[in-house]
């Protein structure tokens, strides 16, 4: 059983010095504790040097299961989609050596990304990393702007919401007489990838450029829209559905600096069996997604703050396999 702890819980664990107890409890109960680079990004925003170093050191422990970045996992989903539906966009005999080198940096047991995390060493600045930081800021700004529009229209979240029935109005150039609306996640996801494909320094393109002829996609945007709107199923792009669902739900709640991070973390709800967080909105959104998603995602647990929360996490792990 895989358990994912949100950033706030790792802070409580660092504050209370409970890491060894946590790991031993997990091991004794057949549980793998999972971490992801999105957690690292959030922790690196902390200005308290001592606290930041302490948290980074424990979440980089080799005793934990390390996920690949959510952008890499999404890119792998995109590759499968292109192989199935648009083989004419693939590069013949692709050279994946550069991509393999990147994967090695993320997965090696010694050195590489996670050793730098443990030592609080920031990764080297690249065009892609700078673009990634900008995207985080833009996502936060976009969330705020959507929130303003929601308030202006005095829209409220429906009491009996089903995320599978949330739709987005298509613009005149993208709609057809028989279809003026599309599922929300499809529009949000298509908008993201069209924007990313157009930017050479996109972190998505860092994983996809060797495999896909991006110039062909840009010149055939109508076929890309047709693929996203009409051909791909929810179960083929579950991470896109989750991100779209989280972004939709976030429209009706206060936007914070952690809002884009929550959308990033939502991608991993299909990678684990349980997620625990002290963030009420994150847990509320995860619960709504679990109820409505046409695929299985993690069971959510809301945890108290501080040392009480650490005790709750340990108790939950003792009970999970009962």
XYZ file of C-alpha atoms in Angstrom:
322
model
C 0.000 0.000 0.000
C 1.362 3.404 -1.023
C 0.735 6.452 1.195
C 1.391 10.041 0.127
C 1.808 12.764 2.754
C 1.237 16.411 1.861
C 3.900 19.048 2.516
C 2.237 20.302 5.695
C 2.481 16.858 7.295
C 6.175 16.527 6.479
C 6.633 19.836 8.284
C 4.942 18.454 11.395
C 7.101 15.336 11.177
C 10.244 17.466 10.950
C 9.114 19.636 13.865
C 8.451 16.649 16.118
C 11.440 14.522 15.073
C 9.083 11.634 14.300
C 10.610 10.514 10.991
C 12.145 7.246 12.226
C 8.962 6.290 14.070
C 6.928 7.074 10.959
C 9.104 4.982 8.641
C 9.238 2.055 11.067
C 5.459 2.101 11.495
C 5.011 2.120 7.722
C 7.435 -0.778 7.256
C 5.806 -2.846 10.008
C 2.411 -2.411 8.346
C 3.359 -3.134 4.735
C 3.185 0.531 3.707
C 5.409 2.471 1.308
C 5.713 6.194 1.988
C 5.787 8.079 -1.312
C 7.297 11.475 -2.135
C 7.275 13.556 -5.326
C 9.284 16.484 -6.735
C 6.202 18.702 -6.363
C 6.711 18.448 -2.576
C 10.298 19.583 -2.990
C 9.181 22.626 -4.954
C 6.835 23.661 -2.141
C 9.421 23.124 0.601
C 12.009 25.164 -1.289
C 9.721 28.181 -0.971
C 10.248 28.222 2.814
C 12.427 31.113 3.952
C 13.391 29.528 7.280
C 16.726 27.930 6.357
C 16.801 25.526 9.302
C 13.258 24.266 8.756
C 13.680 24.008 4.997
C 16.886 21.968 5.289
C 15.330 19.685 7.899
C 12.283 18.885 5.753
C 14.285 18.453 2.543
C 16.639 16.062 4.308
C 13.848 13.735 5.427
C 11.776 13.749 2.234
C 14.932 12.925 0.256
C 15.562 9.836 2.391
C 16.215 6.655 0.340
C 13.824 4.922 2.747
C 10.957 6.576 0.839
C 9.559 5.735 -2.613
C 10.333 8.519 -5.084
C 7.988 9.413 -7.919
C 9.055 11.037 -11.148
C 7.919 14.649 -11.776
C 4.276 14.993 -12.734
C 5.305 16.657 -16.015
C 7.292 13.564 -16.977
C 4.350 11.301 -16.098
C 1.978 13.482 -18.132
C 4.429 13.441 -21.038
C 4.463 9.628 -20.931
C 0.660 9.681 -21.201
C 0.894 12.042 -24.182
C 3.399 9.745 -25.907
C 0.960 6.831 -25.598
C -1.839 8.968 -27.031
C 0.269 9.994 -30.018
C 1.346 6.405 -30.645
C -2.283 5.290 -30.676
C -4.026 8.133 -32.532
C -1.458 10.295 -34.381
C 1.490 8.164 -35.427
C 2.141 10.575 -38.297
C 3.340 13.105 -35.693
C 6.029 10.785 -34.308
C 9.732 11.149 -35.110
C 11.007 8.045 -36.940
C 13.733 6.227 -34.978
C 13.848 8.755 -32.124
C 17.091 9.248 -30.198
C 16.101 9.109 -26.539
C 19.640 9.278 -25.122
C 19.234 12.808 -23.741
C 15.918 11.876 -22.170
C 17.477 8.726 -20.692
C 20.157 10.884 -19.103
C 17.489 13.069 -17.498
C 15.655 10.000 -16.181
C 18.900 8.664 -14.712
C 19.417 11.919 -12.818
C 15.957 11.570 -11.258
C 16.181 7.866 -10.420
C 19.785 7.148 -9.384
C 20.183 6.021 -5.771
C 23.388 8.021 -5.244
C 24.016 11.499 -6.578
C 21.512 13.127 -8.889
C 18.393 15.051 -8.053
C 17.489 13.523 -4.687
C 20.984 13.818 -3.211
C 20.931 17.508 -4.113
C 17.554 17.776 -2.387
C 18.946 16.153 0.772
C 21.772 18.713 0.818
C 19.494 21.661 -0.050
C 21.341 22.233 -3.306
C 19.147 23.938 -5.871
C 19.227 22.463 -9.387
C 21.201 24.364 -12.041
C 19.241 27.115 -13.734
C 18.153 26.143 -17.248
C 15.737 27.649 -19.748
C 13.308 24.852 -18.856
C 13.580 25.400 -15.085
C 13.064 29.148 -15.496
C 10.013 28.436 -17.628
C 8.751 26.030 -14.957
C 8.997 28.739 -12.287
C 7.196 31.199 -14.552
C 4.445 28.668 -15.207
C 3.909 28.296 -11.453
C 3.475 32.066 -11.118
C 1.211 32.233 -14.176
C -0.936 29.380 -12.848
C -1.457 31.256 -9.603
C -2.364 34.439 -11.487
C -4.722 32.538 -13.786
C -6.456 31.015 -10.757
C -6.972 34.462 -9.261
C -8.382 35.840 -12.517
C -10.809 32.923 -12.847
C -11.856 33.460 -9.234
C -12.582 37.146 -9.996
C -14.761 36.190 -12.976
C -16.626 33.640 -10.876
C -17.308 36.309 -8.231
C -18.428 38.827 -10.833
C -20.990 36.343 -12.141
C -21.945 35.423 -8.564
C -21.522 31.768 -9.481
C -21.608 29.186 -6.715
C -20.461 25.597 -6.594
C -23.503 23.338 -7.173
C -24.591 21.435 -4.062
C -25.002 18.197 -6.043
C -21.884 18.461 -8.181
C -20.728 15.715 -10.537
C -17.336 16.571 -12.015
C -18.001 14.323 -15.007
C -20.786 16.728 -16.006
C -18.816 19.984 -15.879
C -18.596 21.508 -19.357
C -16.769 24.368 -21.017
C -18.254 26.537 -23.823
C -16.256 26.300 -27.021
C -15.332 29.410 -28.938
C -17.020 29.990 -32.297
C -13.982 28.847 -34.282
C -13.663 25.583 -32.340
C -17.324 24.636 -32.016
C -19.521 22.760 -34.440
C -23.308 23.022 -34.822
C -23.762 19.734 -32.947
C -21.240 20.544 -30.212
C -21.016 23.896 -28.441
C -19.672 22.522 -25.142
C -16.897 20.113 -24.178
C -15.951 18.472 -20.892
C -14.059 21.012 -18.804
C -10.877 18.930 -18.447
C -10.550 18.568 -22.221
C -10.593 22.320 -22.839
C -8.229 23.067 -19.955
C -5.794 20.344 -20.994
C -5.827 21.289 -24.673
C -5.191 24.945 -23.786
C -2.204 23.920 -21.669
C -0.570 21.680 -24.231
C -1.109 24.045 -27.165
C 0.611 26.734 -25.102
C 3.443 24.397 -24.069
C 4.065 23.077 -27.580
C 4.470 26.672 -28.761
C 7.295 27.390 -26.289
C 10.698 25.880 -27.016
C 11.825 26.061 -23.366
C 8.711 24.344 -22.047
C 9.530 21.616 -19.476
C 6.953 19.452 -21.269
C 8.912 19.726 -24.501
C 12.055 18.730 -22.613
C 10.474 15.273 -22.326
C 8.677 15.202 -25.703
C 10.841 16.920 -28.329
C 12.862 13.814 -29.183
C 9.683 11.782 -29.744
C 7.124 14.087 -31.391
C 7.323 16.439 -34.362
C 6.016 19.493 -32.532
C 6.054 21.607 -35.708
C 3.521 19.216 -37.279
C 1.240 19.557 -34.271
C 1.419 23.357 -34.429
C 0.545 23.343 -38.126
C -2.399 20.979 -37.564
C -3.986 22.498 -34.475
C -7.454 21.530 -35.706
C -6.445 17.857 -35.650
C -5.025 18.290 -32.159
C -8.335 19.800 -31.029
C -10.233 16.955 -32.665
C -8.037 14.456 -30.845
C -8.557 16.083 -27.451
C -12.278 16.845 -27.865
C -13.509 13.725 -29.641
C -11.101 10.791 -29.577
C -9.184 10.527 -26.306
C -11.017 8.968 -23.372
C -10.883 10.063 -19.742
C -9.191 6.814 -18.771
C -6.358 7.479 -21.218
C -5.551 10.860 -19.666
C -6.538 10.545 -15.989
C -3.950 13.102 -14.842
C -5.473 15.693 -17.187
C -8.930 14.976 -15.773
C -7.640 15.361 -12.216
C -5.861 18.642 -12.912
C -8.929 20.010 -14.667
C -11.150 18.924 -11.771
C -8.884 20.548 -9.188
C -8.620 23.773 -11.186
C -12.395 23.920 -11.553
C -12.966 23.389 -7.824
C -10.303 25.969 -6.977
C -12.322 28.602 -8.836
C -14.796 28.680 -5.960
C -12.284 28.969 -3.113
C -9.686 31.434 -1.898
C -6.533 31.400 -4.012
C -3.245 31.038 -2.123
C 0.420 30.599 -3.031
C -0.127 26.856 -2.696
C -3.004 26.652 -5.180
C -0.871 25.721 -8.239
C 0.979 23.195 -6.070
C -2.276 21.473 -5.207
C -3.004 21.049 -8.920
C 0.454 19.534 -9.360
C -0.029 17.130 -6.460
C -3.450 16.081 -7.766
C -1.684 14.329 -10.653
C -0.280 11.775 -8.201
C -3.642 10.708 -6.788
C -3.603 7.813 -9.273
C -0.107 6.730 -8.183
C -0.932 6.002 -4.533
C -3.602 4.314 -2.419
C -3.904 6.914 0.348
C -3.245 10.649 0.610
C -3.102 12.548 3.911
C -3.108 16.319 4.331
C -3.936 19.025 6.854
C -5.204 21.237 4.018
C -9.007 21.137 4.200
C -9.510 22.306 0.629
C -7.040 19.790 -0.798
C -8.813 16.969 1.021
C -12.243 18.316 0.033
C -11.208 18.394 -3.625
C -9.600 14.950 -3.458
C -12.781 13.519 -1.939
C -14.940 15.060 -4.668
C -12.620 13.662 -7.326
C -12.647 10.199 -5.765
C -16.450 10.217 -5.755
C -16.771 11.381 -9.376
C -13.717 10.062 -11.215
C -14.382 7.173 -13.626
C -11.152 5.561 -12.388
C -9.685 4.724 -8.980
C -7.762 7.356 -7.020
C -6.350 7.629 -3.517
C -8.475 7.533 -0.379
C -8.151 10.885 1.396
C -7.582 11.565 5.109
C -7.797 14.992 6.748
C -5.125 15.337 9.426
C -4.899 17.745 12.367
C -2.054 20.231 12.691
C 1.138 19.760 14.713
C 2.077 16.801 16.874
C -1.556 15.664 17.040
C -1.526 15.288 13.277
C 1.630 13.160 13.401
C -0.040 10.862 15.931
C -3.083 10.597 13.645
C -0.907 9.682 10.647
C 0.814 6.920 12.602
C -2.506 5.612 13.915
C -4.040 5.603 10.432
C -1.107 3.613 9.084
C -1.556 1.034 11.830
C -5.204 0.651 10.829
C -4.959 0.731 7.035
C -4.343 -2.985 6.587
C -6.675 -4.188 9.346
